Amino acid sequence: MILRPYERTIFKRYLLPQRGEGFIFVAAAFSFTAVMLGVAALVIVMSVMNGVRADLFDKIVGLNGHAVVQGFGGRLDDWQGVLKEAKATPGVVSATPLIEQPLLATFSGRVEGVLVRGMTVPDIRKNETLGGKVLQGSLNSLTPNSGNIAIGSELARNLGATVGSNLTIINPAGRSTPFGTVPREISYRVSAVFEIGVYDFDKAYVVMPMEDAQLLLLTGDQIGMIEVKVTDPDKVGTILQPLAEKVAAQAIISDWRSMNASLFEALSVERVAMFVILSLIILVASFNIISSLIMLVRAKTRDMAILRTMGAPRDAVMRIFMAIGLAIGVSGTLVGMALGFATLFFRQGVLRGVEFLTGQQLWDPSIRFLTELPSKPDPFEITLIAVMTILFSFLATLYPAYKAANTDPVQVLRYE
């Protein structure tokens, strides 16, 4: 908003506190603080929720792929042919054969439920989700028939196992004998401990070469599924439609949306709800701007009357008070964004500080899925927050500025 020189002088004088106007300044300070906190809260919450969704998507999809081709009955015959068809499908980036089976693991008298995941050795070593998250040991030691496995960090902690420990994995569906089914127990050496960052994965996953998994589960050359990654996750259904038609007689294709539908839908609904709720803080701050400007107008009625008698037009008076309200809104927005970004940068320290003061664990990985508080600011959302706040601040100035511009000098100065 462009102000004339005399308008800028009056603007600066009214924006700063004068003798006997402390209450008006306090009201304006509260308005500024409300805008600042509202913007900071929106920036922090929306960035954290975006980070949660992005981290969950990257880690869940990074380990499970965008879709899986799963054989009926949990077994996929002629999987080499299906794998070839999947790799030849336009839009498919990679196709990985694997076996997944829930079993039991025991170590030093402790027993935990695990999810055994059998993968080919090349796929294990080139998997980005696993390769960059190894805490101890090395995935290079996982070779066929070596008896080496990799386990999640939470599973290692629960069992008390480390690299070099020998875990016994129990397959209840063992061999049939005249005396009934005898569970199959095989001892494996822990050669690597990884931490993906998703609690449910880290507490259950046991990764081993495909050949060892087939021997443990007595599946022969069969596998359970083929994991598929595509160029565009949002178009996974369209991309894999030709493949689904080709394998319809022996398998079904499930994509990441159907496998994690409830989780990502809940995050989307919560994200919208939090944006609307926190926007109310900015709306309340706008009402504070209205109240502080109304008090300023009442305090400066005589000044406005004198200004009008000296020839100042109505629009000049309106611009002065609109500029004051916008200054509060814009400055609150800028400081709020700075506060929000600073909090996001030091979010782990802030979280630990609040946990120390309250004595409560605010970010429990077993509930939140992720081991750390994530953050991913969205430039579009940040811009939307700034524009919305400034727009609310502008609208809040209209009524007080209109009242100030319509001050009648005759009525005000009649008895002066």
PDB file of N, CA and C in Angstrom, residues 29-76:
ATOM      1  N   ALA A  29      -0.276  -5.335  20.376  1.00  0.00           N
ATOM      2  CA  ALA A  29       0.741  -6.366  20.609  1.00  0.00           C
ATOM      3  C   ALA A  29       0.102  -7.745  20.704  1.00  0.00           C
ATOM      4  N   PHE A  30      -1.063  -7.810  21.360  1.00  0.00           N
ATOM      5  CA  PHE A  30      -1.774  -9.086  21.441  1.00  0.00           C
ATOM      6  C   PHE A  30      -2.212  -9.545  20.043  1.00  0.00           C
ATOM      7  N   SER A  31      -2.642  -8.602  19.216  1.00  0.00           N
ATOM      8  CA  SER A  31      -3.029  -8.948  17.846  1.00  0.00           C
ATOM      9  C   SER A  31      -1.838  -9.498  17.072  1.00  0.00           C
ATOM     10  N   PHE A  32      -0.707  -8.823  17.191  1.00  0.00           N
ATOM     11  CA  PHE A  32       0.517  -9.285  16.529  1.00  0.00           C
ATOM     12  C   PHE A  32       0.900 -10.686  17.013  1.00  0.00           C
ATOM     13  N   THR A  33       0.845 -10.902  18.334  1.00  0.00           N
ATOM     14  CA  THR A  33       1.211 -12.202  18.901  1.00  0.00           C
ATOM     15  C   THR A  33       0.269 -13.298  18.429  1.00  0.00           C
ATOM     16  N   ALA A  34      -1.024 -12.982  18.360  1.00  0.00           N
ATOM     17  CA  ALA A  34      -1.999 -13.983  17.916  1.00  0.00           C
ATOM     18  C   ALA A  34      -1.748 -14.388  16.467  1.00  0.00           C
ATOM     19  N   VAL A  35      -1.469 -13.388  15.611  1.00  0.00           N
ATOM     20  CA  VAL A  35      -1.156 -13.694  14.210  1.00  0.00           C
ATOM     21  C   VAL A  35       0.112 -14.534  14.125  1.00  0.00           C
ATOM     22  N   MET A  36       1.128 -14.143  14.869  1.00  0.00           N
ATOM     23  CA  MET A  36       2.411 -14.845  14.845  1.00  0.00           C
ATOM     24  C   MET A  36       2.247 -16.306  15.270  1.00  0.00           C
ATOM     25  N   LEU A  37       1.558 -16.538  16.382  1.00  0.00           N
ATOM     26  CA  LEU A  37       1.379 -17.899  16.883  1.00  0.00           C
ATOM     27  C   LEU A  37       0.508 -18.737  15.950  1.00  0.00           C
ATOM     28  N   GLY A  38      -0.522 -18.092  15.373  1.00  0.00           N
ATOM     29  CA  GLY A  38      -1.381 -18.820  14.450  1.00  0.00           C
ATOM     30  C   GLY A  38      -0.625 -19.281  13.215  1.00  0.00           C
ATOM     31  N   VAL A  39       0.178 -18.377  12.648  1.00  0.00           N
ATOM     32  CA  VAL A  39       0.964 -18.734  11.467  1.00  0.00           C
ATOM     33  C   VAL A  39       1.997 -19.808  11.814  1.00  0.00           C
ATOM     34  N   ALA A  40       2.683 -19.629  12.953  1.00  0.00           N
ATOM     35  CA  ALA A  40       3.696 -20.613  13.367  1.00  0.00           C
ATOM     36  C   ALA A  40       3.068 -21.981  13.579  1.00  0.00           C
ATOM     37  N   ALA A  41       1.896 -22.018  14.231  1.00  0.00           N
ATOM     38  CA  ALA A  41       1.224 -23.301  14.473  1.00  0.00           C
ATOM     39  C   ALA A  41       0.834 -23.979  13.170  1.00  0.00           C
ATOM     40  N   LEU A  42       0.304 -23.201  12.231  1.00  0.00           N
ATOM     41  CA  LEU A  42      -0.070 -23.777  10.934  1.00  0.00           C
ATOM     42  C   LEU A  42       1.149 -24.311  10.178  1.00  0.00           C
ATOM     43  N   VAL A  43       2.219 -23.546  10.157  1.00  0.00           N
ATOM     44  CA  VAL A  43       3.430 -23.969   9.450  1.00  0.00           C
ATOM     45  C   VAL A  43       3.987 -25.244  10.062  1.00  0.00           C
ATOM     46  N   ILE A  44       4.058 -25.293  11.399  1.00  0.00           N
ATOM     47  CA  ILE A  44       4.630 -26.457  12.084  1.00  0.00           C
ATOM     48  C   ILE A  44       3.761 -27.690  11.876  1.00  0.00           C
ATOM     49  N   VAL A  45       2.464 -27.564  12.152  1.00  0.00           N
ATOM     50  CA  VAL A  45       1.581 -28.730  12.091  1.00  0.00           C
ATOM     51  C   VAL A  45       1.475 -29.263  10.664  1.00  0.00           C
ATOM     52  N   MET A  46       1.281 -28.384   9.675  1.00  0.00           N
ATOM     53  CA  MET A  46       1.133 -28.847   8.301  1.00  0.00           C
ATOM     54  C   MET A  46       2.435 -29.465   7.785  1.00  0.00           C
ATOM     55  N   SER A  47       3.573 -28.890   8.161  1.00  0.00           N
ATOM     56  CA  SER A  47       4.852 -29.447   7.715  1.00  0.00           C
ATOM     57  C   SER A  47       5.104 -30.810   8.344  1.00  0.00           C
ATOM     58  N   VAL A  48       4.768 -30.953   9.629  1.00  0.00           N
ATOM     59  CA  VAL A  48       4.955 -32.242  10.301  1.00  0.00           C
ATOM     60  C   VAL A  48       4.029 -33.299   9.700  1.00  0.00           C
ATOM     61  N   MET A  49       2.778 -32.929   9.428  1.00  0.00           N
ATOM     62  CA  MET A  49       1.843 -33.900   8.868  1.00  0.00           C
ATOM     63  C   MET A  49       2.250 -34.287   7.444  1.00  0.00           C
ATOM     64  N   ASN A  50       2.756 -33.332   6.667  1.00  0.00           N
ATOM     65  CA  ASN A  50       3.286 -33.661   5.345  1.00  0.00           C
ATOM     66  C   ASN A  50       4.490 -34.591   5.466  1.00  0.00           C
ATOM     67  N   GLY A  51       5.328 -34.326   6.481  1.00  0.00           N
ATOM     68  CA  GLY A  51       6.498 -35.170   6.697  1.00  0.00           C
ATOM     69  C   GLY A  51       6.119 -36.584   7.099  1.00  0.00           C
ATOM     70  N   VAL A  52       5.093 -36.705   7.945  1.00  0.00           N
ATOM     71  CA  VAL A  52       4.631 -38.034   8.360  1.00  0.00           C
ATOM     72  C   VAL A  52       4.142 -38.822   7.153  1.00  0.00           C
ATOM     73  N   ARG A  53       3.325 -38.185   6.329  1.00  0.00           N
ATOM     74  CA  ARG A  53       2.795 -38.888   5.149  1.00  0.00           C
ATOM     75  C   ARG A  53       3.923 -39.257   4.181  1.00  0.00           C
ATOM     76  N   ALA A  54       4.843 -38.313   3.943  1.00  0.00           N
ATOM     77  CA  ALA A  54       5.932 -38.580   3.002  1.00  0.00           C
ATOM     78  C   ALA A  54       6.845 -39.679   3.520  1.00  0.00           C
ATOM     79  N   ASP A  55       7.175 -39.642   4.833  1.00  0.00           N
ATOM     80  CA  ASP A  55       8.052 -40.664   5.402  1.00  0.00           C
ATOM     81  C   ASP A  55       7.397 -42.039   5.371  1.00  0.00           C
ATOM     82  N   LEU A  56       6.120 -42.075   5.751  1.00  0.00           N
ATOM     83  CA  LEU A  56       5.416 -43.359   5.709  1.00  0.00           C
ATOM     84  C   LEU A  56       5.356 -43.898   4.291  1.00  0.00           C
ATOM     85  N   PHE A  57       5.051 -43.026   3.344  1.00  0.00           N
ATOM     86  CA  PHE A  57       4.967 -43.464   1.952  1.00  0.00           C
ATOM     87  C   PHE A  57       6.321 -43.974   1.461  1.00  0.00           C
ATOM     88  N   ASP A  58       7.385 -43.210   1.727  1.00  0.00           N
ATOM     89  CA  ASP A  58       8.710 -43.597   1.240  1.00  0.00           C
ATOM     90  C   ASP A  58       9.167 -44.919   1.846  1.00  0.00           C
ATOM     91  N   LYS A  59       8.919 -45.090   3.152  1.00  0.00           N
ATOM     92  CA  LYS A  59       9.446 -46.278   3.824  1.00  0.00           C
ATOM     93  C   LYS A  59       8.569 -47.508   3.607  1.00  0.00           C
ATOM     94  N   ILE A  60       7.255 -47.302   3.636  1.00  0.00           N
ATOM     95  CA  ILE A  60       6.360 -48.440   3.396  1.00  0.00           C
ATOM     96  C   ILE A  60       6.452 -48.884   1.941  1.00  0.00           C
ATOM     97  N   VAL A  61       6.368 -47.922   1.027  1.00  0.00           N
ATOM     98  CA  VAL A  61       6.446 -48.257  -0.393  1.00  0.00           C
ATOM     99  C   VAL A  61       7.861 -48.663  -0.771  1.00  0.00           C
ATOM    100  N   GLY A  62       8.873 -48.055  -0.104  1.00  0.00           N
ATOM    101  CA  GLY A  62      10.251 -48.413  -0.397  1.00  0.00           C
ATOM    102  C   GLY A  62      10.552 -49.858  -0.077  1.00  0.00           C
ATOM    103  N   LEU A  63       9.878 -50.418   0.914  1.00  0.00           N
ATOM    104  CA  LEU A  63      10.104 -51.811   1.288  1.00  0.00           C
ATOM    105  C   LEU A  63       9.098 -52.745   0.636  1.00  0.00           C
ATOM    106  N   ASN A  64       7.879 -52.276   0.422  1.00  0.00           N
ATOM    107  CA  ASN A  64       6.820 -53.136  -0.111  1.00  0.00           C
ATOM    108  C   ASN A  64       6.475 -52.867  -1.563  1.00  0.00           C
ATOM    109  N   GLY A  65       7.049 -51.835  -2.153  1.00  0.00           N
ATOM    110  CA  GLY A  65       6.758 -51.536  -3.547  1.00  0.00           C
ATOM    111  C   GLY A  65       5.434 -50.815  -3.722  1.00  0.00           C
ATOM    112  N   HIS A  66       5.161 -50.393  -4.941  1.00  0.00           N
ATOM    113  CA  HIS A  66       3.906 -49.705  -5.246  1.00  0.00           C
ATOM    114  C   HIS A  66       2.750 -50.680  -5.398  1.00  0.00           C
ATOM    115  N   ALA A  67       3.071 -51.934  -5.695  1.00  0.00           N
ATOM    116  CA  ALA A  67       2.042 -52.963  -5.845  1.00  0.00           C
ATOM    117  C   ALA A  67       2.693 -54.331  -5.694  1.00  0.00           C
ATOM    118  N   VAL A  68       1.875 -55.335  -5.408  1.00  0.00           N
ATOM    119  CA  VAL A  68       2.374 -56.708  -5.333  1.00  0.00           C
ATOM    120  C   VAL A  68       1.477 -57.607  -6.176  1.00  0.00           C
ATOM    121  N   VAL A  69       2.114 -58.528  -6.888  1.00  0.00           N
ATOM    122  CA  VAL A  69       1.404 -59.570  -7.625  1.00  0.00           C
ATOM    123  C   VAL A  69       1.438 -60.806  -6.743  1.00  0.00           C
ATOM    124  N   GLN A  70       0.311 -61.149  -6.152  1.00  0.00           N
ATOM    125  CA  GLN A  70       0.264 -62.226  -5.156  1.00  0.00           C
ATOM    126  C   GLN A  70      -0.516 -63.417  -5.697  1.00  0.00           C
ATOM    127  N   GLY A  71       0.111 -64.579  -5.597  1.00  0.00           N
ATOM    128  CA  GLY A  71      -0.533 -65.789  -6.071  1.00  0.00           C
ATOM    129  C   GLY A  71      -1.673 -66.217  -5.174  1.00  0.00           C
ATOM    130  N   PHE A  72      -2.646 -66.896  -5.739  1.00  0.00           N
ATOM    131  CA  PHE A  72      -3.761 -67.415  -4.950  1.00  0.00           C
ATOM    132  C   PHE A  72      -3.225 -68.464  -3.967  1.00  0.00           C
ATOM    133  N   GLY A  73      -3.719 -68.399  -2.732  1.00  0.00           N
ATOM    134  CA  GLY A  73      -3.255 -69.328  -1.709  1.00  0.00           C
ATOM    135  C   GLY A  73      -1.888 -68.982  -1.162  1.00  0.00           C
ATOM    136  N   GLY A  74      -1.392 -67.787  -1.491  1.00  0.00           N
ATOM    137  CA  GLY A  74      -0.094 -67.372  -0.976  1.00  0.00           C
ATOM    138  C   GLY A  74       1.080 -67.999  -1.696  1.00  0.00           C
ATOM    139  N   ARG A  75       0.868 -68.695  -2.794  1.00  0.00           N
ATOM    140  CA  ARG A  75       1.939 -69.329  -3.554  1.00  0.00           C
ATOM    141  C   ARG A  75       1.800 -68.963  -5.024  1.00  0.00           C
ATOM    142  N   LEU A  76       2.911 -68.620  -5.647  1.00  0.00           N
ATOM    143  CA  LEU A  76       2.905 -68.208  -7.048  1.00  0.00           C
ATOM    144  C   LEU A  76       3.745 -69.194  -7.857  1.00  0.00           C
TER     145      LEU A  76
END
